[in-house]
Structure formats: C-alpha cells, structure tokens
Coordinates of C-alpha atoms in Angstrom, one line a residue:
Chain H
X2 CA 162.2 34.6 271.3
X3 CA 162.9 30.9 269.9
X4 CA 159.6 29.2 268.7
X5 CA 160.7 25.8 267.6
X6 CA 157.7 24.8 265.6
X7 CA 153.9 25.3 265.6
X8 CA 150.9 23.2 264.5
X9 CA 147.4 23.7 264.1
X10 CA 145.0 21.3 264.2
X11 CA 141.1 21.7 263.2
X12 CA 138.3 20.3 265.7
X13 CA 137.9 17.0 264.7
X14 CA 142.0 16.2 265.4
X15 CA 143.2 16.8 262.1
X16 CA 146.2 18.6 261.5
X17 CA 145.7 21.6 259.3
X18 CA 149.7 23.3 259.5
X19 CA 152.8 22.5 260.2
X20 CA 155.9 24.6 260.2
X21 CA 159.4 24.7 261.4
X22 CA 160.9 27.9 263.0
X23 CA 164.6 26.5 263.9
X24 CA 167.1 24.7 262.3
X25 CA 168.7 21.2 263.0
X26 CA 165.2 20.3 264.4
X27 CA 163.5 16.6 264.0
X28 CA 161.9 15.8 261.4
X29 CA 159.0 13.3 261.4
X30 CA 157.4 12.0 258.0
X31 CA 154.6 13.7 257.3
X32 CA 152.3 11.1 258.0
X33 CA 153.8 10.9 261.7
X34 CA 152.9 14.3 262.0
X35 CA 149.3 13.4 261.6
X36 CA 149.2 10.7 264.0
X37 CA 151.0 12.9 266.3
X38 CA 148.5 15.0 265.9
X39 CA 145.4 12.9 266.0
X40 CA 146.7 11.2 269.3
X41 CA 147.4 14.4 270.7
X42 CA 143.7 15.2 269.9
X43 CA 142.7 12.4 272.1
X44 CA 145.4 12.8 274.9
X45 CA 143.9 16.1 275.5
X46 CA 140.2 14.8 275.1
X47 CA 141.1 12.4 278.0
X48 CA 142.7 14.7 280.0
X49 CA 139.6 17.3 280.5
X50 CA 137.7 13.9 281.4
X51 CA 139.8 12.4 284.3
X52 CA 140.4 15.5 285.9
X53 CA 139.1 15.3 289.3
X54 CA 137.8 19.5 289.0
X55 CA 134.6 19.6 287.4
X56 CA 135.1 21.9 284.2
X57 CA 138.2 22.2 283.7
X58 CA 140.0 22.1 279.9
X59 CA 142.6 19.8 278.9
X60 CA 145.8 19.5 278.3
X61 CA 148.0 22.8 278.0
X62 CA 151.3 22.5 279.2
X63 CA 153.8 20.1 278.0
X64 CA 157.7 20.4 279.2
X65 CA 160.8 18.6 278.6
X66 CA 164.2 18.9 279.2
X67 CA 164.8 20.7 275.9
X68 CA 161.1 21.9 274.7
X69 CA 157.9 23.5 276.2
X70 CA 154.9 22.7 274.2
X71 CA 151.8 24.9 274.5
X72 CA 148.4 24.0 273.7
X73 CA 145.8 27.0 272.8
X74 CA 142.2 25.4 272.0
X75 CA 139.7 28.3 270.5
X76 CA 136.2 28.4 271.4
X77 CA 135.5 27.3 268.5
X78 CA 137.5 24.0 269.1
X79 CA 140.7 24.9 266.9
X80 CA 143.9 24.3 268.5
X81 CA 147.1 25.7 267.6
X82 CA 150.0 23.7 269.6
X83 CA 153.5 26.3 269.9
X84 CA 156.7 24.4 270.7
X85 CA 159.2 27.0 272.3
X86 CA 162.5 26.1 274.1
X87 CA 161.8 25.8 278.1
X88 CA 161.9 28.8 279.3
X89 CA 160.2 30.8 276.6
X90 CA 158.4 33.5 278.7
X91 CA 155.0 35.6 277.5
X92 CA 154.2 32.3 275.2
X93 CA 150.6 33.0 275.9
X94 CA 150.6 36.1 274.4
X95 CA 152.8 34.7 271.4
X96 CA 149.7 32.4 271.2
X97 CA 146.9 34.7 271.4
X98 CA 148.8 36.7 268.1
X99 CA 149.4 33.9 266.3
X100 CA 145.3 33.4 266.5
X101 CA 145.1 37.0 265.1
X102 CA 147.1 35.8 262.2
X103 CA 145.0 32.5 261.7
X104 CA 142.0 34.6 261.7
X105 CA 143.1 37.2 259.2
X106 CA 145.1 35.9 257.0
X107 CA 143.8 32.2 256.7
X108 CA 140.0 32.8 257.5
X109 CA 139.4 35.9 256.1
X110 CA 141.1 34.3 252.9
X111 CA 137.9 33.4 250.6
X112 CA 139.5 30.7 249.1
X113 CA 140.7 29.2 252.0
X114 CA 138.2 25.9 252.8
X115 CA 137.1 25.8 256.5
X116 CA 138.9 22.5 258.3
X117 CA 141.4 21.9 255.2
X118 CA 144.8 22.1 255.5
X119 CA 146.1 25.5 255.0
X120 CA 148.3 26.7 252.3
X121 CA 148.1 30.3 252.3
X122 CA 151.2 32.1 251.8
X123 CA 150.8 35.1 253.4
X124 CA 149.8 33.5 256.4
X125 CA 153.3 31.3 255.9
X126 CA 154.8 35.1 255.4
X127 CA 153.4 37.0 258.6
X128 CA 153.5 34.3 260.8
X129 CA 157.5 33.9 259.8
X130 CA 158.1 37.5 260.2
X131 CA 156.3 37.4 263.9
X132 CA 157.9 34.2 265.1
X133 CA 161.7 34.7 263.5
X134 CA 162.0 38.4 262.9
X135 CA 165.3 38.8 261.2
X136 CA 168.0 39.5 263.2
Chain I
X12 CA 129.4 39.5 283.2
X13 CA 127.6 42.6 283.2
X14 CA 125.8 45.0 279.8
X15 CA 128.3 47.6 280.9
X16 CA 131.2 45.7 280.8
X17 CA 130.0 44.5 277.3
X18 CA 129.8 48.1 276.1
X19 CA 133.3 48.4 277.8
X20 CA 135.0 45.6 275.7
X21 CA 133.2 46.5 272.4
X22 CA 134.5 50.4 273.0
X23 CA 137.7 49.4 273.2
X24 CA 138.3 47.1 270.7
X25 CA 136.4 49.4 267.9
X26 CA 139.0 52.3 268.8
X27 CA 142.4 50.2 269.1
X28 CA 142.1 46.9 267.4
X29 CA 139.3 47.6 264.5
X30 CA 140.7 48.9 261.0
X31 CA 137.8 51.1 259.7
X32 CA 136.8 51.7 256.5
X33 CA 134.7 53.9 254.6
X34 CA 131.0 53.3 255.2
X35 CA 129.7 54.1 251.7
X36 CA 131.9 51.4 250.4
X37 CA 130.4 49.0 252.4
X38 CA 126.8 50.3 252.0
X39 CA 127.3 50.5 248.2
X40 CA 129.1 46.9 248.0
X41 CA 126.0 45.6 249.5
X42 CA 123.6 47.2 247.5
X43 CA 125.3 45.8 244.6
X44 CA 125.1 42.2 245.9
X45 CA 121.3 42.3 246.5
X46 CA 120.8 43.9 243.2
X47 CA 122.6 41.9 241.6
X48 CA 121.1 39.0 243.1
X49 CA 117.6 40.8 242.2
X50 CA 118.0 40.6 239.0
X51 CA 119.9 37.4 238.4
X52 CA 117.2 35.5 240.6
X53 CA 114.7 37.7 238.3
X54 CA 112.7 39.0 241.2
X55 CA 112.0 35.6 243.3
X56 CA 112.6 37.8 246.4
X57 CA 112.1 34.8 248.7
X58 CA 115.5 32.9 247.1
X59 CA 116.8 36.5 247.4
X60 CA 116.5 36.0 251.1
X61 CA 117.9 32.7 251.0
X62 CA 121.0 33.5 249.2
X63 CA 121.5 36.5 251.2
X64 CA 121.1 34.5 254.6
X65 CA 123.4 31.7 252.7
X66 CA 126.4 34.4 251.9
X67 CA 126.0 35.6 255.9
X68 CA 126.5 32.2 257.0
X69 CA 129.5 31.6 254.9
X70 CA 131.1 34.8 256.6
X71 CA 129.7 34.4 260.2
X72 CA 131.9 30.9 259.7
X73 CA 134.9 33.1 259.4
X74 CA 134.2 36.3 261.2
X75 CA 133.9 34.1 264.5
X76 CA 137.5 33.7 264.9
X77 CA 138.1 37.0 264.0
X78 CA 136.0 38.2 266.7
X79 CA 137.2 35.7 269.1
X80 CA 141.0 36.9 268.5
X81 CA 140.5 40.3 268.6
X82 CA 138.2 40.4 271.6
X83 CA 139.7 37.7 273.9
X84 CA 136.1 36.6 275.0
X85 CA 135.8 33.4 277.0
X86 CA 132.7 31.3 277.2
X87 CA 129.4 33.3 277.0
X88 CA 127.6 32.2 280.3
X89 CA 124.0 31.5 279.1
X90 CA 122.3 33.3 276.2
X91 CA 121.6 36.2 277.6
X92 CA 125.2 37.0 277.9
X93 CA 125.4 35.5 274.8
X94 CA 122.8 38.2 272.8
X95 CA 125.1 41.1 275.2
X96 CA 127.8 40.2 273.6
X97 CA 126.5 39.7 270.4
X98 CA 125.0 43.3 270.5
X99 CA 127.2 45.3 272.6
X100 CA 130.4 43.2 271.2
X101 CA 130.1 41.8 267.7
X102 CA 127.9 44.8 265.9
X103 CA 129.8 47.5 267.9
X104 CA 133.4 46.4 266.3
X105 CA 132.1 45.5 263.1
X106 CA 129.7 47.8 261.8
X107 CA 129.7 50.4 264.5
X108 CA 126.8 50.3 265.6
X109 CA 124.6 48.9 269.2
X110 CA 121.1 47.3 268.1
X111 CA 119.3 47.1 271.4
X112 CA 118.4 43.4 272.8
X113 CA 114.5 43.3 273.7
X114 CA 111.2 41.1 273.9
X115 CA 113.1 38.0 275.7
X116 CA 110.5 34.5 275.3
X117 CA 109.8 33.2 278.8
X118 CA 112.2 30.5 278.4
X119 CA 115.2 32.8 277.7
X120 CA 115.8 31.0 273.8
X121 CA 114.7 34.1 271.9
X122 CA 115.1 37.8 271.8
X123 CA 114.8 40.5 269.5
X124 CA 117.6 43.0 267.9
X125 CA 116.0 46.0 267.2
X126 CA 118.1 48.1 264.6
X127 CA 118.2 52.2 265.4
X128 CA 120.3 52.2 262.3
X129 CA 121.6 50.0 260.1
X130 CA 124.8 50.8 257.8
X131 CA 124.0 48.5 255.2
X132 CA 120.2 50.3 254.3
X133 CA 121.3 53.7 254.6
X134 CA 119.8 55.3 250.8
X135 CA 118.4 52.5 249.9
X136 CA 114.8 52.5 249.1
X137 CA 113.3 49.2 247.9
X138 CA 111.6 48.8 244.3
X139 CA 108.5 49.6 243.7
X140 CA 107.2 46.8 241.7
X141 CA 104.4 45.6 244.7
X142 CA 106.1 42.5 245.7
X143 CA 109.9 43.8 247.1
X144 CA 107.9 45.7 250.1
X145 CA 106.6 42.5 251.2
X146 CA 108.8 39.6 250.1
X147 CA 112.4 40.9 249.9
X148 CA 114.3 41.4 253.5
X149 CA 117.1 43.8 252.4
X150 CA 119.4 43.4 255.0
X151 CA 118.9 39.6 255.4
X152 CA 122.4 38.8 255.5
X153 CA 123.0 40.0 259.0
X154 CA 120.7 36.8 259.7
X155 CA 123.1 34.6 258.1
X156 CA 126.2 35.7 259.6
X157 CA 124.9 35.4 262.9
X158 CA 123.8 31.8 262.2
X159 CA 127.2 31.1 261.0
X160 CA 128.9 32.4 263.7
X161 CA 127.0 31.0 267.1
X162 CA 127.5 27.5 264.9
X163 CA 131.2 27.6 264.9
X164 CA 130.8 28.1 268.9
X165 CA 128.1 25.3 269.6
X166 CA 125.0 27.1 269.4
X167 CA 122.8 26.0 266.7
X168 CA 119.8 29.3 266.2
X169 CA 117.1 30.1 263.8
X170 CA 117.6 33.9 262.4
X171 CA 115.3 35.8 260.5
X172 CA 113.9 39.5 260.1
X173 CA 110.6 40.4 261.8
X174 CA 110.2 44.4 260.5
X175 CA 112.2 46.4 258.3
X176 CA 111.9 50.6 258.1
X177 CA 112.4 49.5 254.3
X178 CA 109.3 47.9 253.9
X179 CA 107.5 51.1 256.1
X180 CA 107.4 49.1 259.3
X181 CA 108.2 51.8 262.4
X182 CA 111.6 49.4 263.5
X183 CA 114.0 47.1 262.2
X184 CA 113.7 44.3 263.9
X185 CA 115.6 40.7 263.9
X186 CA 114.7 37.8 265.6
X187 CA 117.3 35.2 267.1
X188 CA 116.0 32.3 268.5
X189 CA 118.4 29.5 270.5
X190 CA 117.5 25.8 268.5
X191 CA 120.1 23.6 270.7
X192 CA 123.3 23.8 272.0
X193 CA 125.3 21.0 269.6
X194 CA 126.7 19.7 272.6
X195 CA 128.2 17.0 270.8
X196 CA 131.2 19.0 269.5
X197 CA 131.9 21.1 272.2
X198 CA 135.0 21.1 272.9
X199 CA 136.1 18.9 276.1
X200 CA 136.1 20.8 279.1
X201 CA 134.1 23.7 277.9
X202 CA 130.7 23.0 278.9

C-alpha cells in the first residue's frame, strides 16, 4: 500500500494534521497547507449544495494522473483527507482505521484540546506503523 | 433500522472490537471521584451534580468518535433510533450493560432510560448525613457524557436523573430530553 499523505481537518475547515508518508513528494509552506485546506472545506461545502440529488454528501473522490485523494467526513463533521497513488484499492477501509487511530490515540488523549491541531506522538507512531509498515 | 438489529451491532462490537477491563476498577475509580468531589465541594451535593455532569460532558465529547469508529453507524434516522442506538449501542459496548428505553412524551423529544443495573453504583451506599439521599445524584455523570456526545453529532439535549435505587427509589431512571437539532453545523449533505 502507498499512502502519499494524509490531512485532517476539524469542522469548521481548519487543518488540524498534516503528514507525509513518501519521499520526493511536494512540499507546500505550511501556511499553503492551510488554505488548501480551508478551500477544500468550502469546495466540498459547495459540492453537497449543487448537487441535483437531494441529500447527498460532498465531495469524496478526487483523481489525477498520479494521485487519488479521498475524503472521509465523520458524523461529527471531521474530515480526514488520504492521498494514495491511483490505483490504491480497499482505501475506504484504510480510512475507516485511520479514524480508529484518531479516536484512540488523539481523543482519548486527555490533554489533547478538541479542534486544535494535534501533536500527539503516538498517534504520529501508530498511524506510521499502519500506513508504512517497514518493509 | 430495527431494536433487533441495534442489539445485533452492540453484540458484536462488545465481543470483537471492545477491550474490557475489570469492573471493580471502574466502580471503585468512580467512587473515588465523587468522594472526592464530596468532600472537596464540602457537601454542596447540588455542585456535586454539576461537576459530575461537567466531567461526563467532557468525555461524551471524546467518546463519540470512539463510538462512531468502532461501530460504523451512519446517521441515526429520528430520535427514536437515536435513544436505540444509544441504549442497545453505546451502553452495551461501554459499560456492558442495556438500560431499557421507556415513557416516550407525545412529541417523540423525550424518553426515559431506566437502569436494571448500573456498574458504576454497584456497593455503594450513599452517606447518611440527611441531605446525600435527596440532593446528591451518584451516578450523574452518565448525564453528562450523553450530553456531550449527541452535541458533537448535532443534537443539543437536556439530561438529568429522575430516581435512583440509591436514594431508595424502586428504579434508576434518567431522563433525555431532544432541545434542538443545531442544524447550523451539520455537516453539508447530512440532514
């Protein structure tokens, strides 16, 4: 499995994690990675609006020639954003675990502040060990 | 979706996805806490309650993801499913136990939990200094955490404890009642 990079981003659009999982990626500043984040917020608030379906949820799939970026919004309105190469199969379930880890090892952290960025290191630990297993 | 499907999911994730742990640790952890509190707050029973119902919502705020992850819910439709899900689902995988959802209001915004047994009480017997029986609400941070938790999924409710065997009443009883839905931060699509 090759996760590029993942993101998390609280409910009001602000981006809570970023990490890399490959090298020789990209890099944007970290204050790009904000506005990416932010816009992306609204791009997918606009997309649940002008769909012509009544209900329907925004934005999940992005793909590219060289990327596939999946969107995964909680009930709770968290949304964690995977970027896989494109043809990265099962990267639902890849999602749904990497929720499990969000909810144990950042939420269940007591000193972790709800909607601030997140700098807990085990978190940083299991989510490594999940997405780039060493080989 | 149906109460036995509710009982299904709640079944399965307590056996295969739940790490247990030894009940007297939890039951005496929480009798610490409130004694503690007790005595801190010397005896004000009623800001007992309140810090109780304050340390609930600070771990209902939490516990909803874990929940959510674990169980794979989608929306609840309407808050009947909602108060199957909560009993049958949420109490099952995390304290093991079923409370039974009863005494629905006319408009379908309140019902009643009513506790068989309740983990957190067993061997406790409240103090015997004529105001605990009446003022304090032992297991009040149930309320909280249930408060917390419907928040972080749009659903603003009022908790609070009707009966307790504690105080010598015949059931334990909690009342949940539906304020609004905070429709202003649902997320879009999700309505």
């Amino acid at each position: 499995m090759v996760i590029l990079s993942v993101m998390i981003l609280n409910k009001a659009g602000g981006l809570i994690y970023q990490r890399d999982f490959h090298e020789g990626l990209h890099k944007l500043s970290s204050n790009d990675f904000l506005v990416l984040a932010g816009t992306f917020h609204g791009v997918h608030a606009i997309t649940s609006r002008i769909s012509p379906v009544h209900g329907s949820g925004g934005l999940e799939v992005l793909e590219s020639e060289n990327f596939r970026m999946q969107c995964f919004q909680t009930l709770t309105g968290t949304k964690f954003l995977i970027f896989a190469e494109p043809h990265q199969p099962n990267i639902d379930v890849i999602c749904r675990r990497v929720y499990e880890l969000y909810a144990d090892y950042v939420m269940k952290n007591p000193f972790y502040q709800i909607e601030m960025p997140i700098r807990c290191e085990a978190f940083d630990r299991h989510l490594m060990a999940y997405l780039k297993p060493k080989q | 979706m149906s109460t036995t499907k509710h009982a299904r999911i709640g079944e399965e994730v307590w056996k295969s996805r739940v790490d247990k742990v030894n009940a007297e640790l939890v039951t005496l952890t929480y009798g610490s806490i409130v004694q503690q509190l007790c005595k801190d707050l010397e005896g004000d029973y009623t800001e007992v309650n309140k810090q109780l119902d304050k340390m609930g919502y600070n771990i209902g705020l939490r516990l909803i993801e874990d929940f959510l992850a674990k169980t794979n819910m989608g929306r609840c439709n309407g808050f009947r499913d909602t108060a199957e899900s909560i009993a049958k689902i949420g109490f099952k995988i995390f304290l093991n136990i079923t409370p039974t959802v009863t005494n629905w209001s006319a408009d379908n915004k309140s019902f009643s939990l009513v506790f068989e047994e309740n983990p957190l009480a067993d061997f406790v017997e409240l103090p015997d200094d004529g105001r605990a029986q009446n003022e304090l609400w032992y297991s009040n941070i149930l309320c909280g955490v249930l408060r917390g938790a419907l928040e972080m999924v749009q659903m603003q409710v009022e908790a609070h404890f009707a009966s307790d065997v504690l105080r010598g009443n015949d059931s334990t009883e909690m009342r949940v009642e539906l304020i609004r839905i905070i429709d202003d931060e649902l997320p879009p699509g999700d309505e």
